[in-house]
Coordinates of C-alpha atoms and ligand atoms in Angstrom, one line a residue:
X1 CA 0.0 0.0 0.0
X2 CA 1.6 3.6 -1.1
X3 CA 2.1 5.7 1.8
X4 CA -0.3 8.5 2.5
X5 CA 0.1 11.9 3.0
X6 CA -0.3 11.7 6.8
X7 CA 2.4 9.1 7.0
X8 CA 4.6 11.8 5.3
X9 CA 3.9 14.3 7.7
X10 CA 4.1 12.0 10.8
X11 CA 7.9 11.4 9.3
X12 CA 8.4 15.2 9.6
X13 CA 6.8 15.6 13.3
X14 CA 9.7 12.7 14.1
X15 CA 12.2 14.9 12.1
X16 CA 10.8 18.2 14.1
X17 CA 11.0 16.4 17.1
X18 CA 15.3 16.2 16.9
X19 CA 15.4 19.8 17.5
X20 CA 13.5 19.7 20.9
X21 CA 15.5 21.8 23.3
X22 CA 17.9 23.3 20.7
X23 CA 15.6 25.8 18.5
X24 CA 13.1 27.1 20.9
X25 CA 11.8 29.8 20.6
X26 CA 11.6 29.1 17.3
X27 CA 9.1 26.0 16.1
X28 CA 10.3 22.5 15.8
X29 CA 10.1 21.8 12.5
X30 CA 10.5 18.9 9.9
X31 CA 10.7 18.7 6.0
X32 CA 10.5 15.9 3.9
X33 CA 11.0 16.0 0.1
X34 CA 8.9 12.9 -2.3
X35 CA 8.6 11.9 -5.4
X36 CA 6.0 9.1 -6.5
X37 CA 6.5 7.9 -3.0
X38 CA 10.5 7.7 -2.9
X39 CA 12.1 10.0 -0.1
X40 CA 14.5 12.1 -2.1
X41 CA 15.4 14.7 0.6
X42 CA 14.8 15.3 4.7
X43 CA 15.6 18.0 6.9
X44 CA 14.5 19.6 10.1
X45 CA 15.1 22.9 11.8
X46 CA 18.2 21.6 14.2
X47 CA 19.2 24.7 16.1
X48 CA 18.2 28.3 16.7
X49 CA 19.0 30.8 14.2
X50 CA 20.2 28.7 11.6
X51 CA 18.9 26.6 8.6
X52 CA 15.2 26.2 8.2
X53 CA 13.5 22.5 7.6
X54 CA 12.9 22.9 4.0
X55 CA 16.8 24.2 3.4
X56 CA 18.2 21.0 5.0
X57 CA 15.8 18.7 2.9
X58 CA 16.7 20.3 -0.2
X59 CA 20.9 20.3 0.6
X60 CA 19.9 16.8 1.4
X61 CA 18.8 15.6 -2.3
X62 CA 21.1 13.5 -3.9
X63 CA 22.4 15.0 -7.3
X64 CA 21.2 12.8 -9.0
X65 CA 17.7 13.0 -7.7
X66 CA 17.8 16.7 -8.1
X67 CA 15.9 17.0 -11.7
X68 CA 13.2 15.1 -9.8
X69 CA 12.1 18.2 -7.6
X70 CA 9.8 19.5 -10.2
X71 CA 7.9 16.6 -9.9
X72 CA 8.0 16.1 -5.9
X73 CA 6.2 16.5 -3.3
X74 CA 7.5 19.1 -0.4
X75 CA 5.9 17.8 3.6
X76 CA 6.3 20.2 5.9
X77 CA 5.2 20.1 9.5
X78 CA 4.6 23.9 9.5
X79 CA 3.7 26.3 6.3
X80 CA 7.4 27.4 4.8
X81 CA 8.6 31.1 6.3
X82 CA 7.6 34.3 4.2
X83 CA 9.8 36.5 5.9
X84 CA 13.9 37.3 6.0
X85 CA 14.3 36.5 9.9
X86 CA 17.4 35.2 10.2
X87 CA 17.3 32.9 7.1
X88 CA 16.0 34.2 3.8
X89 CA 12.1 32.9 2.9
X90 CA 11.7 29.1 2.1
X91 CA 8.7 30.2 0.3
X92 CA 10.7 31.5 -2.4
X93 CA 13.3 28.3 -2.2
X94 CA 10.3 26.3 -2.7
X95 CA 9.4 28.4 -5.7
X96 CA 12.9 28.5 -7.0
X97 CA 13.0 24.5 -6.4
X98 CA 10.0 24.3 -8.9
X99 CA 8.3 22.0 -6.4
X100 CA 4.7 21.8 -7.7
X101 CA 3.2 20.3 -4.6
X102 CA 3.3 21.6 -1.2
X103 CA 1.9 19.5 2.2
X104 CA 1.6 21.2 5.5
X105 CA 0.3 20.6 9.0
X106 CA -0.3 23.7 9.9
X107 CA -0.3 27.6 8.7
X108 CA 2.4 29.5 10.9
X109 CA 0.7 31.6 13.5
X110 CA 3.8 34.0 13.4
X111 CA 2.4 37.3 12.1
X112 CA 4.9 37.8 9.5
X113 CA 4.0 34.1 8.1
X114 CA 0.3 33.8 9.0
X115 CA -1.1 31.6 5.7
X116 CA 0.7 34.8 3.6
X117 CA 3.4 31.7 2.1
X118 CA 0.5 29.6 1.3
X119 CA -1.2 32.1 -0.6
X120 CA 1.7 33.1 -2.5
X121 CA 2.4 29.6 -3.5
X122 CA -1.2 28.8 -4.5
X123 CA -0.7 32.3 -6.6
X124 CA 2.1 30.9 -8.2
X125 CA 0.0 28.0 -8.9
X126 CA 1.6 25.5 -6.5
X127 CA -1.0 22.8 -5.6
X128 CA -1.2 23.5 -1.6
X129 CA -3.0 20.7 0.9
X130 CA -3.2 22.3 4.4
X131 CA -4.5 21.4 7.5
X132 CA -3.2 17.7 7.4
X133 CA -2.7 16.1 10.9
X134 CA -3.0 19.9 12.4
X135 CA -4.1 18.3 15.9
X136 CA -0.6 16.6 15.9
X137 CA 1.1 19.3 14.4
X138 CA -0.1 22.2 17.0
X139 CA 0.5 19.8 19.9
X140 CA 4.1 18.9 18.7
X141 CA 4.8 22.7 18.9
X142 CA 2.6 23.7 21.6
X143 CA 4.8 25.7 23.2
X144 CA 5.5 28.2 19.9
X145 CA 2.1 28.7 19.4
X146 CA 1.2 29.4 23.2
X147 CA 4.7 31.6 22.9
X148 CA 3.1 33.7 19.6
X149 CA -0.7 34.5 20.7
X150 CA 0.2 34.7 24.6
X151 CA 3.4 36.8 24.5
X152 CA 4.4 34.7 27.9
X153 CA 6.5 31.4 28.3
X154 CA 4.7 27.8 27.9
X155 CA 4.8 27.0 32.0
X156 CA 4.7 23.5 32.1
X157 CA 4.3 22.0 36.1
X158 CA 5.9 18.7 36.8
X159 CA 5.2 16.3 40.0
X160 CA 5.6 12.8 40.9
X161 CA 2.9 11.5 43.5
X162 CA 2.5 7.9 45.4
X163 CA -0.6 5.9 45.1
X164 CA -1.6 7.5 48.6
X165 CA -1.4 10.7 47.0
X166 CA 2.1 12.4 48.4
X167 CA 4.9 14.4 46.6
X168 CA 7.5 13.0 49.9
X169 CA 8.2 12.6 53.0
X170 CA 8.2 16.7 54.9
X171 CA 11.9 17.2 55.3
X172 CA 13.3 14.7 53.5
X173 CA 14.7 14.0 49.9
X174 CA 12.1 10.9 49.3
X175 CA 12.4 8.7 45.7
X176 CA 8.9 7.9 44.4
X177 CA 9.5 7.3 40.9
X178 CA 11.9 4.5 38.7
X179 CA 14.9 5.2 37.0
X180 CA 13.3 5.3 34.0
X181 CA 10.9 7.9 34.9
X182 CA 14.0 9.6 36.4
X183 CA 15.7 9.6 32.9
X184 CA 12.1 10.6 31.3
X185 CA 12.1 14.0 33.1
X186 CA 16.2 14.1 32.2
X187 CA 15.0 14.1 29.1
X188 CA 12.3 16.4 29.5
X189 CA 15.1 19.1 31.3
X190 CA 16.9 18.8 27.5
X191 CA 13.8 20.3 26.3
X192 CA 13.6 23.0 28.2
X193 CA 14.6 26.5 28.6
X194 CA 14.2 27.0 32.1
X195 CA 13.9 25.3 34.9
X196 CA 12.1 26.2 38.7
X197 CA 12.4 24.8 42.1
X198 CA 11.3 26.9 45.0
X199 CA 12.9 27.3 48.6
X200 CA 11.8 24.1 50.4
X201 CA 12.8 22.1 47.9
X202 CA 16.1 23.6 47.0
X203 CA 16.8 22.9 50.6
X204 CA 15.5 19.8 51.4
X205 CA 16.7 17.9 47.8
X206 CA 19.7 20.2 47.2
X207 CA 19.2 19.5 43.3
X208 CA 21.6 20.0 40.1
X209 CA 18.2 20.9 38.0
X210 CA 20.4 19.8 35.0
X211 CA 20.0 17.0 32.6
X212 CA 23.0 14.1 33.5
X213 CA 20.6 10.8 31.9
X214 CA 19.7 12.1 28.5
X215 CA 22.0 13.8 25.8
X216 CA 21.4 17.8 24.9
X217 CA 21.8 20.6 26.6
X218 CA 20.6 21.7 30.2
X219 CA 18.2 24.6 30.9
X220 CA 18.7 27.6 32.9
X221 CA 18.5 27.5 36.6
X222 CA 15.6 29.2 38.4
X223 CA 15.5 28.8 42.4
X224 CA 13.2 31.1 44.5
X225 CA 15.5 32.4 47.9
X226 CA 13.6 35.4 49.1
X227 CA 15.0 35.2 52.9
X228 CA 18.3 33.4 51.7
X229 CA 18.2 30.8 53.6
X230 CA 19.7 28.5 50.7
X231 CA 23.0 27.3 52.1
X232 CA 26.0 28.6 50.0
X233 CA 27.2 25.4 49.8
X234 CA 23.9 24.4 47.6
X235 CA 24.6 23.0 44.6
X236 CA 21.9 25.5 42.9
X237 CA 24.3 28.6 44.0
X238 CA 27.7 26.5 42.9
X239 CA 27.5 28.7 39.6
X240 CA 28.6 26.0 37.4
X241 CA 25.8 26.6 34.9
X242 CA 23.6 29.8 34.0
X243 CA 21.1 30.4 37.3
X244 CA 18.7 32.9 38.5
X245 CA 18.2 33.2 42.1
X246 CA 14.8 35.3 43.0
X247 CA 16.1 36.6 46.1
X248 CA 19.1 39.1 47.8
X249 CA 22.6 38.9 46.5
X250 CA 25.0 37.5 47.8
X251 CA 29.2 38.2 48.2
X252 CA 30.9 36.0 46.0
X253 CA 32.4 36.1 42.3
X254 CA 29.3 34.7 40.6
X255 CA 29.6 34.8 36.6
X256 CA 27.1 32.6 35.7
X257 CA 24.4 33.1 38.9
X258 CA 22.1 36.3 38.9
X259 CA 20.6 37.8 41.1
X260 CA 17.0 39.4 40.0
X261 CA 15.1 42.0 41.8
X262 CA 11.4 40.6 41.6
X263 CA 9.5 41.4 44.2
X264 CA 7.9 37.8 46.5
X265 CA 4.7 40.2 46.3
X266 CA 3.6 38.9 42.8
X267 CA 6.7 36.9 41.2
X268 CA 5.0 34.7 38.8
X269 CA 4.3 37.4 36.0
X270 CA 7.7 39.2 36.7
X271 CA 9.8 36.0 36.2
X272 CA 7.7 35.3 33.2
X273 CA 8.2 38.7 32.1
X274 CA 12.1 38.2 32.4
X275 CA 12.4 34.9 30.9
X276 CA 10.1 36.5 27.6
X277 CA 12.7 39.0 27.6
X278 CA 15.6 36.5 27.4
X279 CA 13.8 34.7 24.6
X280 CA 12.8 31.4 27.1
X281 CA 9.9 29.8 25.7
X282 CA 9.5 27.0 28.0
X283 CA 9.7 26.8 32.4
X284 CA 9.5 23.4 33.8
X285 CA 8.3 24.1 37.1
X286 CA 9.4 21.1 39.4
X287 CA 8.2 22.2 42.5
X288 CA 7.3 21.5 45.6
X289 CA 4.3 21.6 47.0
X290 CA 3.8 25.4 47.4
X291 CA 5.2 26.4 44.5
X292 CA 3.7 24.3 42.2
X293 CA 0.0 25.4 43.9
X294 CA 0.9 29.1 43.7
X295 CA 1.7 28.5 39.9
X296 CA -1.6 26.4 40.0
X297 CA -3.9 28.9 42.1
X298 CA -3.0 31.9 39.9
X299 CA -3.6 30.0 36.4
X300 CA -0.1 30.3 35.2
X301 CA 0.2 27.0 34.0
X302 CA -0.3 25.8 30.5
X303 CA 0.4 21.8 31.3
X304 CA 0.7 19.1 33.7
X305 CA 2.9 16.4 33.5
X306 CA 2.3 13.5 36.4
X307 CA 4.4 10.6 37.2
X308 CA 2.3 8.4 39.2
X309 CA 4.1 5.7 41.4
X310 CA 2.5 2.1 42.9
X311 CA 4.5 3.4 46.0
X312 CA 2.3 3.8 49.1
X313 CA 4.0 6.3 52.0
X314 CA 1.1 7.0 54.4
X315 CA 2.4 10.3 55.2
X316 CA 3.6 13.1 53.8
X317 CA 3.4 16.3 51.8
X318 CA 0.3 16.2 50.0
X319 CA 0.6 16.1 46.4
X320 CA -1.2 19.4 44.6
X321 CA -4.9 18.1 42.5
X322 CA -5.2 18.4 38.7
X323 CA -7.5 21.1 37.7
X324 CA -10.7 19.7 36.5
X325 CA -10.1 22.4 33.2
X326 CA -6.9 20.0 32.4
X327 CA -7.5 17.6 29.5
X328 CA -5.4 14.4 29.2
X329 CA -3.3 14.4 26.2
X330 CA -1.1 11.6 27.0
X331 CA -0.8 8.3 29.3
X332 CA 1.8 5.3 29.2
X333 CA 3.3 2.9 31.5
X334 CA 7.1 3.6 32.5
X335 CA 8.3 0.8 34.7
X336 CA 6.5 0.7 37.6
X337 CA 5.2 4.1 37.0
X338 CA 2.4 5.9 34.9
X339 CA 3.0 8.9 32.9
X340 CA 0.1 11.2 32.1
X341 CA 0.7 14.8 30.5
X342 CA -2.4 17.2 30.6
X343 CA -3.1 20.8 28.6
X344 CA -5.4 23.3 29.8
X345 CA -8.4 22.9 28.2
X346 CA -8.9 25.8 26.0
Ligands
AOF1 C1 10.2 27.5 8.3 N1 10.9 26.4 8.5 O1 12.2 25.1 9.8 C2 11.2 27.0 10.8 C3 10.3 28.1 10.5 O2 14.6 33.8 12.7 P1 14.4 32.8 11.7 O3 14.8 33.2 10.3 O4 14.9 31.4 12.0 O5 12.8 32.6 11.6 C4 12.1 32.1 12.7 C5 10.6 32.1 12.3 O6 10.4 31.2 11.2 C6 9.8 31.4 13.4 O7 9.2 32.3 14.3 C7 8.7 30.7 12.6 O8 7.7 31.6 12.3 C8 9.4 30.3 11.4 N2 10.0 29.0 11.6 N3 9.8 28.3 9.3 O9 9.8 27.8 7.2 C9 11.4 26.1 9.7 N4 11.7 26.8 12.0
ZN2 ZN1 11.8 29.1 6.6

């Protein structure tokens, strides 16, 4: 049986997906060239500022196979650029290509792209099928869509809870989860751009916040300290990778740590403000308890991502509820654990 359209795109989404933590807060993007159902070129967006999709599945067509573009089929997980950003317009590379057909997920929400590509291509009489898998598609780049109409970071809250419903022990660093749900969230930290623990927890669990079990690169620190009381022997303050502490200054030669004057009043839209600013698209909030309900209580919170254990502790710090507005999106088994990741419901 010939492969379909969707299977094409589905092949981008995976392409699109290699970029996760590297082009943000650009969209993950993939590109796949075909022609009468041969794969003649692939590409995908693989780090910030630098080639597009569609330019890395063109460079990737074989000389030989080159003639064969007039007659192929371009799949692209988002509609090609119309604009010079930082690369000049795939629109016009697909036009200059002579690709005649043109197979996209969905229209790019960016305001200088907004359907404008599409247009031009169907004007140039480019046969243009849109709206293909566009569930999938907007999910897979959630965050750059949230990041274009919303003009705030993609917050995204992360616990693990035992079956009895606890994030812990109080006072104690407590495992709950596997090791494979331990390299899952690695993983996840690769994908980020920033990263939040606040004051209990930086104390109690003295985390790295950096990604050691997955390849790619780590996020930027966040740790709330308001009354310093984080020991200066925390590994958070050792200043061995880009950190923000929310909180007073401390003495030291610090060239990688800053300090930032928000104010404990209202923090939450100042630190999202500030991470905007320094182009972060995505905070992984990773609690505890109180900081993870503050985020939840105010409505800054975009998604939910739940590791579920089968391990019972009777006591503890209770684990924060799901809103009832948050729609599952994903579940699977991980070991012993469950995985479920939830959107707001919009
Ligand atoms: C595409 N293909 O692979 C990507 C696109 O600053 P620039 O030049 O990298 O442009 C970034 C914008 O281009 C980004 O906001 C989004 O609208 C689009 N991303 N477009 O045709 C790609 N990554
Ligand atoms: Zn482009």
């Amino acid at each position: 049986m010939p492969a379909t359209d969707s299977d094409f795109l589905r092949r981008c989404f995976d392409l699109a997906r290699l970029g996760a933590g590297r082009v943000s807060p650009n969209p993950m993007v993939g590109a796949v060239l075909v022609h009468e159902d041969r794969i003649i070129g692939e590409g995908w967006h693989q780090r910030y500022g630098e080639a597009h999709a569609e330019v890395q599945a063109v460079a990737s067509v074989a000389a030989a196979d080159r003639p064969l573009l007039p007659q192929s089929t371009l799949y692209c997980s988002l509609e090609p650029c119309f604009h010079f950003g930082q690369t000049p317009p795939c629109v016009d590379l697909v036009l200059a290509e002579r690709i005649p057909r043109v197979v996209v997920s969905n229209t790019d929400p960016n305001p200088l792209v907004a359907g404008q590509s599409l247009q031009k291509l169907r004007a140039a009489g480019v046969e243009v099928l849109e709206q293909v898998l566009a569930d999938e598609g907007a999910y897979l780049n959630r965050y750059f869509f949230h990041w274009i109409q919303q003009q705030r970071p993609y917050v995204v809250l992360k616990w693990a809870q035992s079956a009895d419903g606890y994030l812990g022990r109080a006072g104690e660093r407590t495992a709950i989860t596997g090791p494979l749900a331990q390299r899952l969230v690695h993983r996840w930290r690769s994908e980020v751009d920033a990263i939040l623990v606040g004051a209990t927890t930086a104390r109690v669990d003295d985390p790295r916040l950096d990604n050691r079990l997955f390849w790619g690169p780590s996020p930027l620190r966040v740790v709330l300290d308001w009354s310093a009381r984080l020991p200066a022997a925390a590994q958070l303050l050792d200043d061995s990778q880009p950190s923000w502490v929310l909180g007073p200054a401390r003495a030291g030669a610090f060239r990688q740590t800053e300090f930032l004057n928000i104010s404990p009043a209202d923090w939450i839209p100042d630190l999202l403000a500030q991470l905007r600013t320094a182009k972060r698209a995505i905070l992984l909030v990773e609690g505890g308890a109180t900081t993870l309900r503050q985020f939840l209580d105010r409505g800054y919170w975009d998604e939910i991502r739940l590791l579920d254990s089968p391990l019972r502790l009777a006591e503890g710090v209770p684990a924060p509820g799901v809103p009832a507005s948050a729609r599952l999106r994903e579940s699977f088994p991980l070991g012993p654990d469950r995985v479920q990741i939830f959107t707001k419901a919009v």
